[in-house]
Short mmCIF file of C-alpha atoms in Angstrom, two decimals:
data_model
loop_
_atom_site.label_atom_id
_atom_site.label_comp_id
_atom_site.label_asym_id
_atom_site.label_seq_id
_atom_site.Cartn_x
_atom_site.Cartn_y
_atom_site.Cartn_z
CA UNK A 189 4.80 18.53 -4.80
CA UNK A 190 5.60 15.48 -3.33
CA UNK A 191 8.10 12.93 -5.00
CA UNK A 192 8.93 9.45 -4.13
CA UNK A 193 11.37 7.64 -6.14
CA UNK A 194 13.11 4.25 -5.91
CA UNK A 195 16.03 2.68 -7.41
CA UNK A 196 18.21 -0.43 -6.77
CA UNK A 197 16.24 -2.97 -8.55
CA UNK A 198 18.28 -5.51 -9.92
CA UNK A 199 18.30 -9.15 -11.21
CA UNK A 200 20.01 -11.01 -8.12
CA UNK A 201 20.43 -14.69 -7.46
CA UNK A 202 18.75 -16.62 -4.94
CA UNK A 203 20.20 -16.11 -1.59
CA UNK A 204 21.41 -13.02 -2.54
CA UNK A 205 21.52 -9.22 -1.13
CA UNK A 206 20.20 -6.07 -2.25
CA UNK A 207 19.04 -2.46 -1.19
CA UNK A 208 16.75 -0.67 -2.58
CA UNK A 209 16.67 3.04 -2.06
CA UNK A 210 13.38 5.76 -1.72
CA UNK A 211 14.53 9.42 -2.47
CA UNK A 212 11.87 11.82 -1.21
CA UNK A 213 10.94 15.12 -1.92
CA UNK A 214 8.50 17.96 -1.70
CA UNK A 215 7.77 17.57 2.10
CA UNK A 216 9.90 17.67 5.34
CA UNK A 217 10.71 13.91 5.33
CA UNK A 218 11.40 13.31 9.24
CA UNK A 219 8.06 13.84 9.78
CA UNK A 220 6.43 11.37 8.14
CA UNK A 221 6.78 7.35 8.72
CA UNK A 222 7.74 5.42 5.40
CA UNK A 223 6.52 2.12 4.46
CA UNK A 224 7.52 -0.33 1.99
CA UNK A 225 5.11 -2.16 0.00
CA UNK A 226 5.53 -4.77 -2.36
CA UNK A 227 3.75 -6.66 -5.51
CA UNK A 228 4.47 -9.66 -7.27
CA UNK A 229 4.03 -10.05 -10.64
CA UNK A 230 0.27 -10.28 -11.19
CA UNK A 231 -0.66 -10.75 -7.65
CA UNK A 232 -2.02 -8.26 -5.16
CA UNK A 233 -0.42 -5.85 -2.95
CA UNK A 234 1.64 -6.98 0.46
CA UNK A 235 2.70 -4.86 3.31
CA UNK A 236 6.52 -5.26 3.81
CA UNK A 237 8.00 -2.84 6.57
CA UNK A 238 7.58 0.25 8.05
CA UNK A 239 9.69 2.79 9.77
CA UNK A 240 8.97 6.01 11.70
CA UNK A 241 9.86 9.29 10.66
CA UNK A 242 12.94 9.62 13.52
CA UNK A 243 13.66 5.52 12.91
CA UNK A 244 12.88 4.31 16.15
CA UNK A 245 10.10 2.51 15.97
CA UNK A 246 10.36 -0.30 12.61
CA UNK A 247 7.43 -3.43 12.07
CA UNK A 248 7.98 -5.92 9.20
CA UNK A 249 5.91 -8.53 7.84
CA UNK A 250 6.65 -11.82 8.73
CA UNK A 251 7.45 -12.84 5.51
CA UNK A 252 10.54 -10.46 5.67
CA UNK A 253 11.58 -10.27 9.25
CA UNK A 254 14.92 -11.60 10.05
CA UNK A 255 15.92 -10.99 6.31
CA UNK A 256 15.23 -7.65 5.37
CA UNK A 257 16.23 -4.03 7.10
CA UNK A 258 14.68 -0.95 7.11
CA UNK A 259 16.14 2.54 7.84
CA UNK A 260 16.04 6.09 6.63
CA UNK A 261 18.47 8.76 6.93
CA UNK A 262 16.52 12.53 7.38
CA UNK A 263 19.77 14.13 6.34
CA UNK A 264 19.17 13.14 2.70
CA UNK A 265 15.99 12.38 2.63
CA UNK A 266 15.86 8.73 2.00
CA UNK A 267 14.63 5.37 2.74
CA UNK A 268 16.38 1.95 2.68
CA UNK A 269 15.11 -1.79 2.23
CA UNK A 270 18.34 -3.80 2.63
CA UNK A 271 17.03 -7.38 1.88
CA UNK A 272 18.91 -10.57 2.06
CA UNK A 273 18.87 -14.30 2.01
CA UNK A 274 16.48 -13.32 -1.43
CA UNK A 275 14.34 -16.12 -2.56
CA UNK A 276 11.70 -16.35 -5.82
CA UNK A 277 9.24 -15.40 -3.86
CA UNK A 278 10.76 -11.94 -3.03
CA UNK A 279 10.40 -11.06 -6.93
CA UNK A 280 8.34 -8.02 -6.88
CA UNK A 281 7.60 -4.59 -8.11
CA UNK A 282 8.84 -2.59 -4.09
CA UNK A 283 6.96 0.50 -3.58
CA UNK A 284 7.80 3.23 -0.77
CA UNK A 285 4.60 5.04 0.52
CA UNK A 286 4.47 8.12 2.70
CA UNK A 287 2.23 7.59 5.92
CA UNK A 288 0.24 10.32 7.15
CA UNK A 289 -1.03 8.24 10.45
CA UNK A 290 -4.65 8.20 9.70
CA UNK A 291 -4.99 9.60 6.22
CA UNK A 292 -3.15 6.28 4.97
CA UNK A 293 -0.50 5.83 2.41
CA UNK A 294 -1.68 9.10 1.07
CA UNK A 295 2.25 9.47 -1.73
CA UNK A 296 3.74 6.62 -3.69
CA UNK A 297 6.25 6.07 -5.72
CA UNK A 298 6.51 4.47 -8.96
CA UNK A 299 8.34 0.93 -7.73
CA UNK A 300 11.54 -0.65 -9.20
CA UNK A 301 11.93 -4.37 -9.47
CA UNK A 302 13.59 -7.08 -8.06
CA UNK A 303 14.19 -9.89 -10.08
CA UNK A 304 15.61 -13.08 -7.98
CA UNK A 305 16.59 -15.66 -10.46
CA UNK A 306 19.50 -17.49 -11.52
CA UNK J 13 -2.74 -13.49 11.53
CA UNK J 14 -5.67 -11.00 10.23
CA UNK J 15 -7.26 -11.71 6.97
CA UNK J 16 -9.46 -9.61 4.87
CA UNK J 17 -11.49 -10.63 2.27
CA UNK J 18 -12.39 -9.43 -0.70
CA UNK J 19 -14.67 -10.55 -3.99
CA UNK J 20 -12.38 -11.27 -6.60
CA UNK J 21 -14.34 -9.29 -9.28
CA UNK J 22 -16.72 -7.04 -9.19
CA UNK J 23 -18.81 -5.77 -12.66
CA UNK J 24 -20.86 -2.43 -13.53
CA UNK J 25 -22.71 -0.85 -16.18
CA UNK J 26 -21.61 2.55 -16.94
CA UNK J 27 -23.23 5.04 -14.97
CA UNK J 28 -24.45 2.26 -11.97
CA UNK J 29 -23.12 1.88 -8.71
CA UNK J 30 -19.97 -0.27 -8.07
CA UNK J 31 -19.78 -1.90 -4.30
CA UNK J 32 -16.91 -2.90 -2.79
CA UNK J 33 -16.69 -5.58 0.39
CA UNK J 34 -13.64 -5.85 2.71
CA UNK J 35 -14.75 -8.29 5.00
CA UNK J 36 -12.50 -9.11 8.69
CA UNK J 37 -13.07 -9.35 12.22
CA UNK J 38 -14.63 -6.68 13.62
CA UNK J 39 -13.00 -4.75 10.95
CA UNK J 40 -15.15 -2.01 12.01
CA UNK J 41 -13.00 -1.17 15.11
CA UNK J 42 -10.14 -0.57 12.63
CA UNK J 43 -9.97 2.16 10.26
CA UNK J 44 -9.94 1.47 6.72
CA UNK J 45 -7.77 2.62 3.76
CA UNK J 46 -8.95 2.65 0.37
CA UNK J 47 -6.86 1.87 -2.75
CA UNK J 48 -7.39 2.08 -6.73
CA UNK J 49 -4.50 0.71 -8.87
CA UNK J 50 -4.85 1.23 -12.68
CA UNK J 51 -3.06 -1.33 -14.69
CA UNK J 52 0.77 -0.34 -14.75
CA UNK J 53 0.21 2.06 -12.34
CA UNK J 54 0.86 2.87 -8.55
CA UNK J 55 -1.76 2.82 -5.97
CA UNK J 56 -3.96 5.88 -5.33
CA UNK J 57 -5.16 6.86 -2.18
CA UNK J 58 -9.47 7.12 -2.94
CA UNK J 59 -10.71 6.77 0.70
CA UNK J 60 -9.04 7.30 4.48
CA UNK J 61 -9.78 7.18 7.68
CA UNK J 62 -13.03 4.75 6.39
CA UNK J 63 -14.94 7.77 4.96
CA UNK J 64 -12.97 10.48 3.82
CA UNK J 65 -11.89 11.45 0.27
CA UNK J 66 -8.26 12.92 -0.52
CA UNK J 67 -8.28 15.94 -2.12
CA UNK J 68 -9.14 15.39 -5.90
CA UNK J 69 -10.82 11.89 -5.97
CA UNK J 70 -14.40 12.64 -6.52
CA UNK J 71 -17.33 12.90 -4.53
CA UNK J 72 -18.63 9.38 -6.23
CA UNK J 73 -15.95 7.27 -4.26
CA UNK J 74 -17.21 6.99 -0.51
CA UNK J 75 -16.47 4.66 2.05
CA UNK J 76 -18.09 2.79 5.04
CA UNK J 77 -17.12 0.42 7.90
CA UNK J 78 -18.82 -1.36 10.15
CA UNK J 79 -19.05 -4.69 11.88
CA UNK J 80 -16.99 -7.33 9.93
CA UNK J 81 -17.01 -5.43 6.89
CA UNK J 82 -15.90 -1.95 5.21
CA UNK J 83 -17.39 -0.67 1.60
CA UNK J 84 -16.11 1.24 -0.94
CA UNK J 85 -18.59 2.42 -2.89
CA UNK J 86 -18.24 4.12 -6.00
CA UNK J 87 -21.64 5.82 -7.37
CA UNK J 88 -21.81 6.26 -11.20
CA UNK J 89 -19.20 4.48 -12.28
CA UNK J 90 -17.22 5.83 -15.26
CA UNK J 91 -14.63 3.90 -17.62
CA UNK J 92 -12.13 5.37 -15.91
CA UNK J 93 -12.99 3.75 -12.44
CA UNK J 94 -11.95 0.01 -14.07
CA UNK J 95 -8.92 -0.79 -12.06
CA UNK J 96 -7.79 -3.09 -9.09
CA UNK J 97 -9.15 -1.89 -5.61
CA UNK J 98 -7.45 -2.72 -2.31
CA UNK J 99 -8.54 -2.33 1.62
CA UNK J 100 -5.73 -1.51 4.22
CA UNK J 101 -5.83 -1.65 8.06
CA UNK J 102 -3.30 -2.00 11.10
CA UNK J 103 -3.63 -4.85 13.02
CA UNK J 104 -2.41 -3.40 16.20
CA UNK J 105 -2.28 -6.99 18.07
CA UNK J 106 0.57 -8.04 16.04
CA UNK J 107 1.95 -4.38 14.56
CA UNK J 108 1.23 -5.32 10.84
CA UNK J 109 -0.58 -3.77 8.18
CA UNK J 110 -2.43 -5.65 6.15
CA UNK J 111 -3.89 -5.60 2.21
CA UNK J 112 -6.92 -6.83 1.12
CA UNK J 113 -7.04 -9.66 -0.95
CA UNK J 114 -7.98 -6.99 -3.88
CA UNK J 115 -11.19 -6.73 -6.25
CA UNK J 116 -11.24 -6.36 -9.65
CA UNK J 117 -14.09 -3.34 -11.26
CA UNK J 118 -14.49 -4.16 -14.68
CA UNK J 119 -16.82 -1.47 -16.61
CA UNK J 120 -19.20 -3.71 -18.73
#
C-alpha cells in the first residue's frame, strides 16, 4: 500500500527557514516524480514544486521560486521542500503527491503545517 | 499565467446530477485531473487523464473536456459526494501545474 507522510511543520518567524520532509512507502520511489502541493487555511489548493523521480528535472511555482528547494534522495525514500525567506503568505497545510504522468496525483499524504508568525 | 475557472458553489438534490465546470483556454488540448477534498481531509484522485476513474471511485463520477472547458460530472449524487472539487492541468508553455479555483457540492 502506498504511504506518504510528511513532517517538519513548525511555527517559524517571518523570514525564516524550514524543511519539510515526505517519507514514502509501498512503491519503488525513483520511479515516480513527487510534487508538493500546498493549502492555506481556508483557501483552495496551489501547485508548489515538482521533482522527477531521478531529480533532474525540478519546476516551481512562481510564488516559490528563488526561495524554496526541492530534492529527493531514492536511497531513503524521501522528499524535501527546503523553504526560506518564509513570509505569512507561505502559512499552509504542504502536501506531497505521487505523480503517475498521466493518471495525475493519483497518492497523497496527509500534510503538516507551517505556521509563519511572530 | 493560465487560469482556470471554476463556479464557486455548486448545489444538488440527493439522487440528481451534480456538474462541474473548469473553464481555460483551450483547456481541451490539456488533460484534466479531477480532485474531491472532504473537509479535513486530503485530496482524492476521482478522474484522470479527463475521463478515466481510479480504481474504487464509482462509476457515477465521469469526466469530460473539450474546448475551453472540462466537466466533472457526478450522476446521482449521494451525501457523501459534498466536498470541495478541484481541476488540475500542466501548462507546458511555462512548466507549471495549475489548480482550479475549486467548487463547492453542497447536498441540499
Amino acid at each position: 500500500e502506498v504511504h506518504l507522510v510528511e513532517s517538519g511543520g513548525v511555527v517559524v518567524q517571518p523570514g525564516g527557514s524550514l524543511r519539510l520532509s515526505c517519507a514514502a512507502s509501498g512503491f519503488t520511489f525513483e520511479d515516480y516524480a513527487m510534487h508538493w502541493v500546498r493549502q492555506a487555511p481556508g483557501k483552495g489548493l496551489e501547485w508548489v514544486s515538482l521533482i522527477s523521480g531521478d531529480g533532474g528535472t525540478i519546476y516551481y511555482a512562481d510564488s516559490v521560486k528563488g526561495r524554496f528547494t526541492v530534492s529527493r534522495d531514492n536511497s531513503k525514500n524521501s522528499l524535501y521542500l527546503l523553504m526560506s525567506s518564509l513570509t505569512g503568505e507561505d502559512t499552509a497545510l504542504y502536501y506531497c503527491a505521487r505523480w503517475r504522468g498521466t493518471g495525475g496525483l493519483d497518492h497523497w499524504g496527509q500534510g503538516t503545517l507551517v505556521t509563519v508568525s511572530s | 499565467s493560465y487560469v482556470l475557472t471554476q463556479p464557486p458553489s455548486v448545489s444538488v438534490a440527493p439522487g440528481q446530477t451534480a456538474r462541474i465546470t473548469c473553464g481555460g483556454n483551450n483547456i481541451g488540448s490539456k488533460t484534466v485531473h479531477w480532485y474531491q477534498q472532504r473537509p479535513g481531509q486530503a485530496p482524492v484522485l476521482v478522474v484522470y487523464g479527463d475521463s478515466d476513474r481510479p480504481s474504487g471511485i464509482p462509476e457515477r463520477f465521469s469526466g469530460s473536456n473539450s474546448g475551453n472547458a472540462a466537466t466533472l460530472t457526478i450522476s446521482r449524487v449521494e451525501a457523501g459526494d459534498e466536498a470541495d472539487y478541484y481541476c488540475l492541468v500542466w501548462d507546458i508553455s511555462i512548466d507549471h501545474y495549475v489548480f482550479g479555483t475549486g467548487t463547492k457540492v453542497t447536498v441540499l
